[in-house]
PDB file of C-alpha atoms in Angstrom:
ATOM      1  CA  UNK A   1      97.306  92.225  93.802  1.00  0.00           C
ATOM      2  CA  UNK A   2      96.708  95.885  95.335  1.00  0.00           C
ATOM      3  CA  UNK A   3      95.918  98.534  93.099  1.00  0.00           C
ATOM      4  CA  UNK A   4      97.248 102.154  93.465  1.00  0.00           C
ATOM      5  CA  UNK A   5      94.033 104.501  93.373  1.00  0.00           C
ATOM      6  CA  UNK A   6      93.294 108.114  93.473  1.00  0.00           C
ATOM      7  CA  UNK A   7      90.523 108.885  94.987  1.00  0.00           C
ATOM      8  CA  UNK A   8      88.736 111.850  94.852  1.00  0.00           C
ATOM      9  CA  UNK A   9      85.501 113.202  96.211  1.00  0.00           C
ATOM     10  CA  UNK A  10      82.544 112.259  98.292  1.00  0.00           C
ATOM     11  CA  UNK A  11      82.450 115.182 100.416  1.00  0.00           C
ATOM     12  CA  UNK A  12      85.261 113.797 103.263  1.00  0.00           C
ATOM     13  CA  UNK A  13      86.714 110.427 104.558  1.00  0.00           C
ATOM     14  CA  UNK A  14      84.454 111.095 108.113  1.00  0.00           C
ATOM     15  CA  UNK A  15      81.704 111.071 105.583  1.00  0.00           C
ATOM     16  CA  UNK A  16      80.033 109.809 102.501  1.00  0.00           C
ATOM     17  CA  UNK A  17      83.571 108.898 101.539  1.00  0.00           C
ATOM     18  CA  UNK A  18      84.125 106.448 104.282  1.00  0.00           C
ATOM     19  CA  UNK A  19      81.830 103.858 102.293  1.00  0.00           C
ATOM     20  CA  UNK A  20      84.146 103.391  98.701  1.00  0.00           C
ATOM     21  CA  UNK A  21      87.332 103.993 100.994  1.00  0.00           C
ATOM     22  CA  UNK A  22      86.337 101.561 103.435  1.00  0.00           C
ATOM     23  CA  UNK A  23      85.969  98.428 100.557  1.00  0.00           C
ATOM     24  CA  UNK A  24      88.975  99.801  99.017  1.00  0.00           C
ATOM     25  CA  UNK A  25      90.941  99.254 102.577  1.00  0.00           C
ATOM     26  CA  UNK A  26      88.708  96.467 103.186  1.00  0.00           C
ATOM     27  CA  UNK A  27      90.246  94.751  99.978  1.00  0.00           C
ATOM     28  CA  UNK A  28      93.878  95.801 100.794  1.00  0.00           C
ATOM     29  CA  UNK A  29      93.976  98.796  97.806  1.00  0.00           C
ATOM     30  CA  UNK A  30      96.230 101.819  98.464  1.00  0.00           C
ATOM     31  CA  UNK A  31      95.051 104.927  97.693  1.00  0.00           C
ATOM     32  CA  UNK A  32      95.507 108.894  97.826  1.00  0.00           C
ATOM     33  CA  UNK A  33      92.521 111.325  98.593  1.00  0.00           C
ATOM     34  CA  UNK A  34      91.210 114.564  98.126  1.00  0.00           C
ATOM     35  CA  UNK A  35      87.829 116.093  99.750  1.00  0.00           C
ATOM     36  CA  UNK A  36      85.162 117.376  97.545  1.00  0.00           C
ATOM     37  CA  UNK A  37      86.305 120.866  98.815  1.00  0.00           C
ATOM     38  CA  UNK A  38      90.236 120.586  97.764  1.00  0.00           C
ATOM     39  CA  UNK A  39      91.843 122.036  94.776  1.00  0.00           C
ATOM     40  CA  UNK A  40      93.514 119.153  93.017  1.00  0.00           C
ATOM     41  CA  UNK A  41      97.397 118.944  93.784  1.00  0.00           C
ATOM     42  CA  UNK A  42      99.223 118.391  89.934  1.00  0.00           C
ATOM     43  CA  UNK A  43     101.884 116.986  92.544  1.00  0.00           C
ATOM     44  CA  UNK A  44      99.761 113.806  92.170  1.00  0.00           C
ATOM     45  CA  UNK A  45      99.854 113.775  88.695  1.00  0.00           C
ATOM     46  CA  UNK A  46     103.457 112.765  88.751  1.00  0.00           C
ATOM     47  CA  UNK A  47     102.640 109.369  90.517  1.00  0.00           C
ATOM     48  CA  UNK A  48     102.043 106.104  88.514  1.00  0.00           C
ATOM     49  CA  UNK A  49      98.199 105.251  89.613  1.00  0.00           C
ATOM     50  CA  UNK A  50      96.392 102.224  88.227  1.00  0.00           C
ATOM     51  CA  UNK A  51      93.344 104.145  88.222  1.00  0.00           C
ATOM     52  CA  UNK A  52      91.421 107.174  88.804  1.00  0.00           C
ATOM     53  CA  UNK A  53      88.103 107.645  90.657  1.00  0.00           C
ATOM     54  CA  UNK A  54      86.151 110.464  90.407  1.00  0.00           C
ATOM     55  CA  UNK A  55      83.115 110.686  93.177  1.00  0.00           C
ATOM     56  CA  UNK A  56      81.240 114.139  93.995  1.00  0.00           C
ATOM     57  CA  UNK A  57      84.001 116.004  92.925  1.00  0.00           C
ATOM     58  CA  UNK A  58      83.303 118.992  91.132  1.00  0.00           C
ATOM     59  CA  UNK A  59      85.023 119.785  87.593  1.00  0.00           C
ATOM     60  CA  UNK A  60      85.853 123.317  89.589  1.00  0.00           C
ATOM     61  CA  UNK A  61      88.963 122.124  91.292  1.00  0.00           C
ATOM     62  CA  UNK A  62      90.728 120.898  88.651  1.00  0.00           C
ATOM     63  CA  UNK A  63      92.821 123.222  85.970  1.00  0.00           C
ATOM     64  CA  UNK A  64      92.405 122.636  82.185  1.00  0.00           C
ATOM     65  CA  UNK A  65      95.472 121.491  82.158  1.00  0.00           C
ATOM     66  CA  UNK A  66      95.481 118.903  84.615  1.00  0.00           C
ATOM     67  CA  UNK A  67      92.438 117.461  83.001  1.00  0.00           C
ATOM     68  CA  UNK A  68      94.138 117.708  80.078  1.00  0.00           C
ATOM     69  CA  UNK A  69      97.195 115.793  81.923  1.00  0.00           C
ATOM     70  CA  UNK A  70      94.513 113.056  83.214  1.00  0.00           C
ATOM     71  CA  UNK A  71      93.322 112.260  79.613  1.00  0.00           C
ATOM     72  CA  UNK A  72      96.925 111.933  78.430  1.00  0.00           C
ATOM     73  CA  UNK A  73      97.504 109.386  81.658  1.00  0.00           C
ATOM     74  CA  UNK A  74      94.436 107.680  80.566  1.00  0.00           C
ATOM     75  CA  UNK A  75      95.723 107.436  76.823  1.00  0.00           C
ATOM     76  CA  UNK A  76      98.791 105.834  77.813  1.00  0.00           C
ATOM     77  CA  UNK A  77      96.846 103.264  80.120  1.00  0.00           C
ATOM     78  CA  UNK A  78      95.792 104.757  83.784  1.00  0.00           C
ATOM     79  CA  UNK A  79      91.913 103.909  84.396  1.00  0.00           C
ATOM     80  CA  UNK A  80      89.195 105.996  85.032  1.00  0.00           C
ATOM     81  CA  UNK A  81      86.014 105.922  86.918  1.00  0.00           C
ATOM     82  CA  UNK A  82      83.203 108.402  87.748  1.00  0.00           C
ATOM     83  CA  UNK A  83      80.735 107.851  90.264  1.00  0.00           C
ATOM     84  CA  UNK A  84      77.225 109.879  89.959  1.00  0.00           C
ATOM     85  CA  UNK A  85      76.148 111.950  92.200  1.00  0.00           C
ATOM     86  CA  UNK A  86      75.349 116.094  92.726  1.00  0.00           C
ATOM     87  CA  UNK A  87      79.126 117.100  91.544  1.00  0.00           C
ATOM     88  CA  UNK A  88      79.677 114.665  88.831  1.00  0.00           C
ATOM     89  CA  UNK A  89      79.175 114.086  85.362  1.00  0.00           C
ATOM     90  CA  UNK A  90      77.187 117.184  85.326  1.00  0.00           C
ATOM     91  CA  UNK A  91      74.803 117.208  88.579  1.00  0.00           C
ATOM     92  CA  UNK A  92      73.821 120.467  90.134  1.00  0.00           C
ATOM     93  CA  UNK A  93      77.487 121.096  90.184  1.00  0.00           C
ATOM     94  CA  UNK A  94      79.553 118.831  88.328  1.00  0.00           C
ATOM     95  CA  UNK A  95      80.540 120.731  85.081  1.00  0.00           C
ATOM     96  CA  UNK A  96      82.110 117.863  83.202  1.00  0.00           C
ATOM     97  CA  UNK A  97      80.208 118.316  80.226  1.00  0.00           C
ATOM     98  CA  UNK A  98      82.651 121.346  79.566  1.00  0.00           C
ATOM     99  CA  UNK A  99      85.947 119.534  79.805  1.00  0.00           C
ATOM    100  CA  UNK A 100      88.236 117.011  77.970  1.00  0.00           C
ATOM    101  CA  UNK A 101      86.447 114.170  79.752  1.00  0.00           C
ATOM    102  CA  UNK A 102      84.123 114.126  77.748  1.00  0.00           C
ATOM    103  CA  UNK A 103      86.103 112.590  75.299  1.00  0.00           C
ATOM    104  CA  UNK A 104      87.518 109.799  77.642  1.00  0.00           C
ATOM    105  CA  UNK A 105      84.030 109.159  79.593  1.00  0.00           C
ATOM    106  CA  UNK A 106      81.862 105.936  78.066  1.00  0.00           C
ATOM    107  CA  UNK A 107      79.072 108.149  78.235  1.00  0.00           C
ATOM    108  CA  UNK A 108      77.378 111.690  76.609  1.00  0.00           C
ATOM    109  CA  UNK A 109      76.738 114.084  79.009  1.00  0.00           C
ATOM    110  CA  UNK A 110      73.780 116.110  78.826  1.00  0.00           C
ATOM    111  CA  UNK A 111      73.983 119.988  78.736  1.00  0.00           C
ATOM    112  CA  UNK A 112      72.088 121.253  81.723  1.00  0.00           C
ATOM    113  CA  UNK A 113      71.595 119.289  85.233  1.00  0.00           C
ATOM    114  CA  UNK A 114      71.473 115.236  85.057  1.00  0.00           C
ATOM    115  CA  UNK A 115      70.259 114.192  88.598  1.00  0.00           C
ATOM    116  CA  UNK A 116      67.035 112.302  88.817  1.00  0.00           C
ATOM    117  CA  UNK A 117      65.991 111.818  92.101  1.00  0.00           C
ATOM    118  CA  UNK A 118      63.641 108.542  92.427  1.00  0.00           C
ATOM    119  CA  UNK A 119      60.913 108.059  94.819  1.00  0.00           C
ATOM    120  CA  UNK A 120      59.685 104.465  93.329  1.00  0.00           C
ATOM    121  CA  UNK A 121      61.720 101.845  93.029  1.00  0.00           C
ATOM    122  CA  UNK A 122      63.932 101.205  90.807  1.00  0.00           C
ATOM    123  CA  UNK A 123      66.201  98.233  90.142  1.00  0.00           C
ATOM    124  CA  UNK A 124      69.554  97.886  89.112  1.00  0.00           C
ATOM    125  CA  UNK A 125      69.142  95.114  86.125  1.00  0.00           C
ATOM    126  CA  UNK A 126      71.795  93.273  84.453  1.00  0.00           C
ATOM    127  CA  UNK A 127      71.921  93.752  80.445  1.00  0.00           C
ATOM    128  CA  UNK A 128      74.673  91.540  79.739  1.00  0.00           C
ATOM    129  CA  UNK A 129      77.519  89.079  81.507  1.00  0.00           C
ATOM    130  CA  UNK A 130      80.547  90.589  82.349  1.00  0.00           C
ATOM    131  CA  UNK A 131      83.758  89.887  85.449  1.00  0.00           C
ATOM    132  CA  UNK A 132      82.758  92.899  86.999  1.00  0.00           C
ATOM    133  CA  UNK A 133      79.701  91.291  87.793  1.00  0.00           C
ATOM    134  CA  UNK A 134      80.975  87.582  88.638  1.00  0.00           C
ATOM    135  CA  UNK A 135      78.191  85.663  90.011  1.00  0.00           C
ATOM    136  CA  UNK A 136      76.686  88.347  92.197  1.00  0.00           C
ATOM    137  CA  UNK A 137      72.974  87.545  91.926  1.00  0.00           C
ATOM    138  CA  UNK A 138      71.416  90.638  89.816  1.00  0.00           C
ATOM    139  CA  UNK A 139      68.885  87.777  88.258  1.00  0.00           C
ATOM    140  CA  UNK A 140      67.948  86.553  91.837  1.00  0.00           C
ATOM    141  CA  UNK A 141      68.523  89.334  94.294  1.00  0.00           C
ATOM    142  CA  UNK A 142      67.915  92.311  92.055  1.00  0.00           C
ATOM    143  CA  UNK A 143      69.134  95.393  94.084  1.00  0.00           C
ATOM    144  CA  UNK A 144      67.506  98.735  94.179  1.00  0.00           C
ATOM    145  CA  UNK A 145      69.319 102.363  93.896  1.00  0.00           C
ATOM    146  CA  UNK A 146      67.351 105.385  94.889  1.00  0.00           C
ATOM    147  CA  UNK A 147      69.125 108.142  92.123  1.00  0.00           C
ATOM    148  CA  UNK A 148      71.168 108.422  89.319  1.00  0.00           C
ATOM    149  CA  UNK A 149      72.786 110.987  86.750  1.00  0.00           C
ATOM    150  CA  UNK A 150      70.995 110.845  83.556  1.00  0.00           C
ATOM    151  CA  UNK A 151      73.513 109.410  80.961  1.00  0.00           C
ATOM    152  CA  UNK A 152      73.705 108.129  77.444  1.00  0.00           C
ATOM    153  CA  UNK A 153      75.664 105.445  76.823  1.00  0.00           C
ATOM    154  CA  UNK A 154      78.415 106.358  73.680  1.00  0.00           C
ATOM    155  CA  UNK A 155      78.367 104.090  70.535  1.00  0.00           C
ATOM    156  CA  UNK A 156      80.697 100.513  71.100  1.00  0.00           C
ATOM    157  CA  UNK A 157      80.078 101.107  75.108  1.00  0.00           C
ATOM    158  CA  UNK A 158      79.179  98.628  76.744  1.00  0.00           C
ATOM    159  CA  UNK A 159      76.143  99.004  79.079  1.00  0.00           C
ATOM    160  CA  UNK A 160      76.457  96.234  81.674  1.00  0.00           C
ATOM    161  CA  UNK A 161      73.871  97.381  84.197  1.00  0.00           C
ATOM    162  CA  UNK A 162      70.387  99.242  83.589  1.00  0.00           C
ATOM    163  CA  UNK A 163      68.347 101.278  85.856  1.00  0.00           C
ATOM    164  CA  UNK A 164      64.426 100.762  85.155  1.00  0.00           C
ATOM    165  CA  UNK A 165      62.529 102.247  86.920  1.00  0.00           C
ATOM    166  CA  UNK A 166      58.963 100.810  88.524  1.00  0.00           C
ATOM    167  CA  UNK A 167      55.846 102.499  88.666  1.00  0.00           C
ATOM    168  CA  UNK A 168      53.424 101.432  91.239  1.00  0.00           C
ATOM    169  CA  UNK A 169      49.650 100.612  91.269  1.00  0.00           C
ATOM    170  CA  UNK A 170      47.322  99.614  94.236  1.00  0.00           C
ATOM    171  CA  UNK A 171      44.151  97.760  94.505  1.00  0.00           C
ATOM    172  CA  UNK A 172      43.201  97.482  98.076  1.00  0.00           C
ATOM    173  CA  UNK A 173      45.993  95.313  99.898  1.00  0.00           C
ATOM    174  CA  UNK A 174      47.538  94.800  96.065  1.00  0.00           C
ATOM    175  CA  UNK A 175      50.538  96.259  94.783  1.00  0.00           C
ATOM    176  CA  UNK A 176      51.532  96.105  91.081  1.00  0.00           C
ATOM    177  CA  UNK A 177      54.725  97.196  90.157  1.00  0.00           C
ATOM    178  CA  UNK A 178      55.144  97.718  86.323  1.00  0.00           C
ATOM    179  CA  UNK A 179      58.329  98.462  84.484  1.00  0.00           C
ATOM    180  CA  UNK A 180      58.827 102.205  83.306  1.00  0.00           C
ATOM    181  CA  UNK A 181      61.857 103.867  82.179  1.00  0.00           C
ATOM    182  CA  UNK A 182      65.572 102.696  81.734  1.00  0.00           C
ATOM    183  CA  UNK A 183      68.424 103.951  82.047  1.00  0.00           C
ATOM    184  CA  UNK A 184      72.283 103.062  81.634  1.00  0.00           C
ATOM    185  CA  UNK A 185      73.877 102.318  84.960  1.00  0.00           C
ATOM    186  CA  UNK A 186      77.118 101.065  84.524  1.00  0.00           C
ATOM    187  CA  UNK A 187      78.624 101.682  81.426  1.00  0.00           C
ATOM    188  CA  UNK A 188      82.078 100.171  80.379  1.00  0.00           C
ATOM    189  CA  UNK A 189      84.294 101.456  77.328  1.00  0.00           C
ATOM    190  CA  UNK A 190      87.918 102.177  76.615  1.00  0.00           C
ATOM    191  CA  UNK A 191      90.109 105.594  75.684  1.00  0.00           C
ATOM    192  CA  UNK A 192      93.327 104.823  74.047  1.00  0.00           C
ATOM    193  CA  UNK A 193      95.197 102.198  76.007  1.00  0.00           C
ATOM    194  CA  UNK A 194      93.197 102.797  79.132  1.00  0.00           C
ATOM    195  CA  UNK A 195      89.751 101.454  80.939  1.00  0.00           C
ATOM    196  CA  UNK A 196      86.875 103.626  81.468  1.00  0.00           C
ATOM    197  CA  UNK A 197      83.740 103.595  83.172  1.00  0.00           C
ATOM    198  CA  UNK A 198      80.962 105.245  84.274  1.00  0.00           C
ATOM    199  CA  UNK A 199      78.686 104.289  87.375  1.00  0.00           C
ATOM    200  CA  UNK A 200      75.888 106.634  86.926  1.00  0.00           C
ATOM    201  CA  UNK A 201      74.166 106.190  90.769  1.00  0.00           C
ATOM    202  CA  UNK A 202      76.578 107.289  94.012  1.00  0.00           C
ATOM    203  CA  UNK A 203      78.612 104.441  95.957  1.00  0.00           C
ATOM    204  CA  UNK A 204      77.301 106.237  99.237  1.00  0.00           C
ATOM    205  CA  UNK A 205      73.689 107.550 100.561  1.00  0.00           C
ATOM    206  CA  UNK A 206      71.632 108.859  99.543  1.00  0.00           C
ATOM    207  CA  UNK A 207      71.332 107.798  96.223  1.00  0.00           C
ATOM    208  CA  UNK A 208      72.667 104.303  96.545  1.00  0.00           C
ATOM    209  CA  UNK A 209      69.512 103.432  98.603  1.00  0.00           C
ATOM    210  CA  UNK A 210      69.241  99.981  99.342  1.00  0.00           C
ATOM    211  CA  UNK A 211      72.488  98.888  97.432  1.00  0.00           C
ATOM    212  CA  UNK A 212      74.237  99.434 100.338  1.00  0.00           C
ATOM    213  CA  UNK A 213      72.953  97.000 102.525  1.00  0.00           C
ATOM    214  CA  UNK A 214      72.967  93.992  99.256  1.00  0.00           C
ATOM    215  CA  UNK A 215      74.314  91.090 100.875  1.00  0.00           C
ATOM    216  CA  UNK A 216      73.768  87.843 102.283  1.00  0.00           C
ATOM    217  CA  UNK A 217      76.133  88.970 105.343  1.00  0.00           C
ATOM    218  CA  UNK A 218      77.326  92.484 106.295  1.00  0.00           C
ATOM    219  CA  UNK A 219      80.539  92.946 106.632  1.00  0.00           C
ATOM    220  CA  UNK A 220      82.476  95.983 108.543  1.00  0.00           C
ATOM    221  CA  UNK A 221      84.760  98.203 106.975  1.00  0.00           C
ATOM    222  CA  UNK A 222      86.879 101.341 107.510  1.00  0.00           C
ATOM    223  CA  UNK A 223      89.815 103.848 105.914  1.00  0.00           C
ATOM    224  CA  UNK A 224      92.703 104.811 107.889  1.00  0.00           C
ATOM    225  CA  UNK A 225      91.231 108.117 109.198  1.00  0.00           C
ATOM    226  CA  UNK A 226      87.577 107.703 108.074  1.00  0.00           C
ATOM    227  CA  UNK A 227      84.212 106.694 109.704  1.00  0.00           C
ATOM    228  CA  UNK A 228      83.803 102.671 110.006  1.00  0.00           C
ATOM    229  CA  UNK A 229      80.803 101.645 107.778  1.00  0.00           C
ATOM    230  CA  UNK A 230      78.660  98.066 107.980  1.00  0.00           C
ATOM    231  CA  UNK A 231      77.598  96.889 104.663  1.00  0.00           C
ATOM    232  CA  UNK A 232      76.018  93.788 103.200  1.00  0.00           C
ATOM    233  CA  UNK A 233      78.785  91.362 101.479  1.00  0.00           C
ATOM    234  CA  UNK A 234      77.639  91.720  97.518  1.00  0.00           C
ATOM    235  CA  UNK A 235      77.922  95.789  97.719  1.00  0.00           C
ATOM    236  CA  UNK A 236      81.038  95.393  98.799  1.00  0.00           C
ATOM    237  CA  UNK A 237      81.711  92.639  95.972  1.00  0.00           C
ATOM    238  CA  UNK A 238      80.550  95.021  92.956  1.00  0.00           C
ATOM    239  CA  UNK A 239      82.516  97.505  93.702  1.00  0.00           C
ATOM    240  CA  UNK A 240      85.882  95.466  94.599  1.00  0.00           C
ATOM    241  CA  UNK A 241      85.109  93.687  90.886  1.00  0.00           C
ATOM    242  CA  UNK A 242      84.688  97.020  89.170  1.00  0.00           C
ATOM    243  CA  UNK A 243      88.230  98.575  90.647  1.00  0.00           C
ATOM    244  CA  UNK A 244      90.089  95.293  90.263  1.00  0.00           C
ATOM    245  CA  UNK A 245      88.980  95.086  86.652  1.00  0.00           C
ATOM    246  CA  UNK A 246      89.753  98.524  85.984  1.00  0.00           C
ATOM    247  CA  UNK A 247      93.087  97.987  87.236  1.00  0.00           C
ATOM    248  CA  UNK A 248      93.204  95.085  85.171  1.00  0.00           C
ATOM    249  CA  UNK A 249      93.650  92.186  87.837  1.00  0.00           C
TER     250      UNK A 249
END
């Protein structure tokens, strides 16, 4: 079953948008956009959605009240989703952490900027079994991200996916790599009737580092109007799980 999605974010469809828009064509979902740069339209607010994704889109565009309109949507049982990245949660120039979603998000914001830009690796590590993650192989094939917002996971969330990051060691042609810090990745929760999650890395480069490209096959994807992407199979997998679960199919 398609879901009915509104999308917004991710700079345009002809760019870092063409990645979640492509699976979400890719996996026959409908869904309405606005650019990173658009004020939203409360015109939109009057359709039925399923869910809500919020991607690099800054807290700027919206009015109070059509925040406050979102949160009553979610309430009632629309989904939500925010994707990290440099104008979400907070980021350089997200500003969420002064709005009502704060109270519908899984997560605690922090008060000043949230982006942590990794240079060692760092793996995305399941924490506990859920559908979203079917039996994509985080044990076997552990993926790698390359940036995140820092988050804190709100009491009875669920944190399905960590971040932990790797420092690294040499000794001549020797590498050691030796666990560090964690952090939430995915985090999973509820707000009245609706789903709510949090993805705390981006869905498109260059924080999503080698995630794109998780697969055992690529597979090639593209939006009406946006850039065609190629992408390995078990990206494309995650994310189809986490919007079909959201939308409750």
């Amino acid at each position: 079953m398609a879901c009915r999605i509104l999308y917004l974010g991710d700079t345009a469809l002809n760019q870092q948008a063409c990645y979640l828009a492509g699976i979400m064509s890719h996996c026959g979902h409908n869904f309405d956009y606005l650019r990173s740069d658009q004020t939203f339209d409360s015109s939109l607010l009057d359709n039925d959605y399923d869910l809500v994704i919020i991607s690099d889109y800054p807290a700027a565009n919206f009015a109070a009240e059509q925040l406050e309109t979102i949160t009553q949507k979610v309430r009632a049982g629309t989904s939500i989703l925010m994707i990290g990245g440099w104008e979400s949660f907070v980021g350089l120039s997200g500003g969420y952490n002064e709005t009502c979603l704060t109270e519908v998000l899984p997560v605690i914001m922090k008060d000043s900027d949230d982006r942590l830009n990794l240079f060692s690796p760092c793996l995305a590590v399941k924490e506990r079994e859920h559908e979203v993650l079917g039996d994509l192989p985080f044990d076997s094939h552990t993926p790698a991200i390359g940036g995140l917002c820092h988050l804190e996971a709100k009491p009875g969330a669920e944190v399905i996916l960590s971040a932990l990051e790797h420092k690294v060691s040499r000794n001549g042609d020797s590498f050691r790599f030796n666990a560090s810090t964690k952090h939430p990745l995915l985090v999973m929760g509820s707000y009245g009737k609706g789903w709510t999650a949090a993805f705390a890395s981006d869905v498109a480069p260059h924080w999503v580092g080698p995630f794109v490209d998780w697969g055992d096959k690529r597979i090639n994807a593209q939006a009406p109007n946006a850039e065609a992407v190629e992408v390995g199979s078990w990206y494309v997998q995650f994310f189809s799980n986490l919007i079909h679960w959201l939308c409750g199919n």
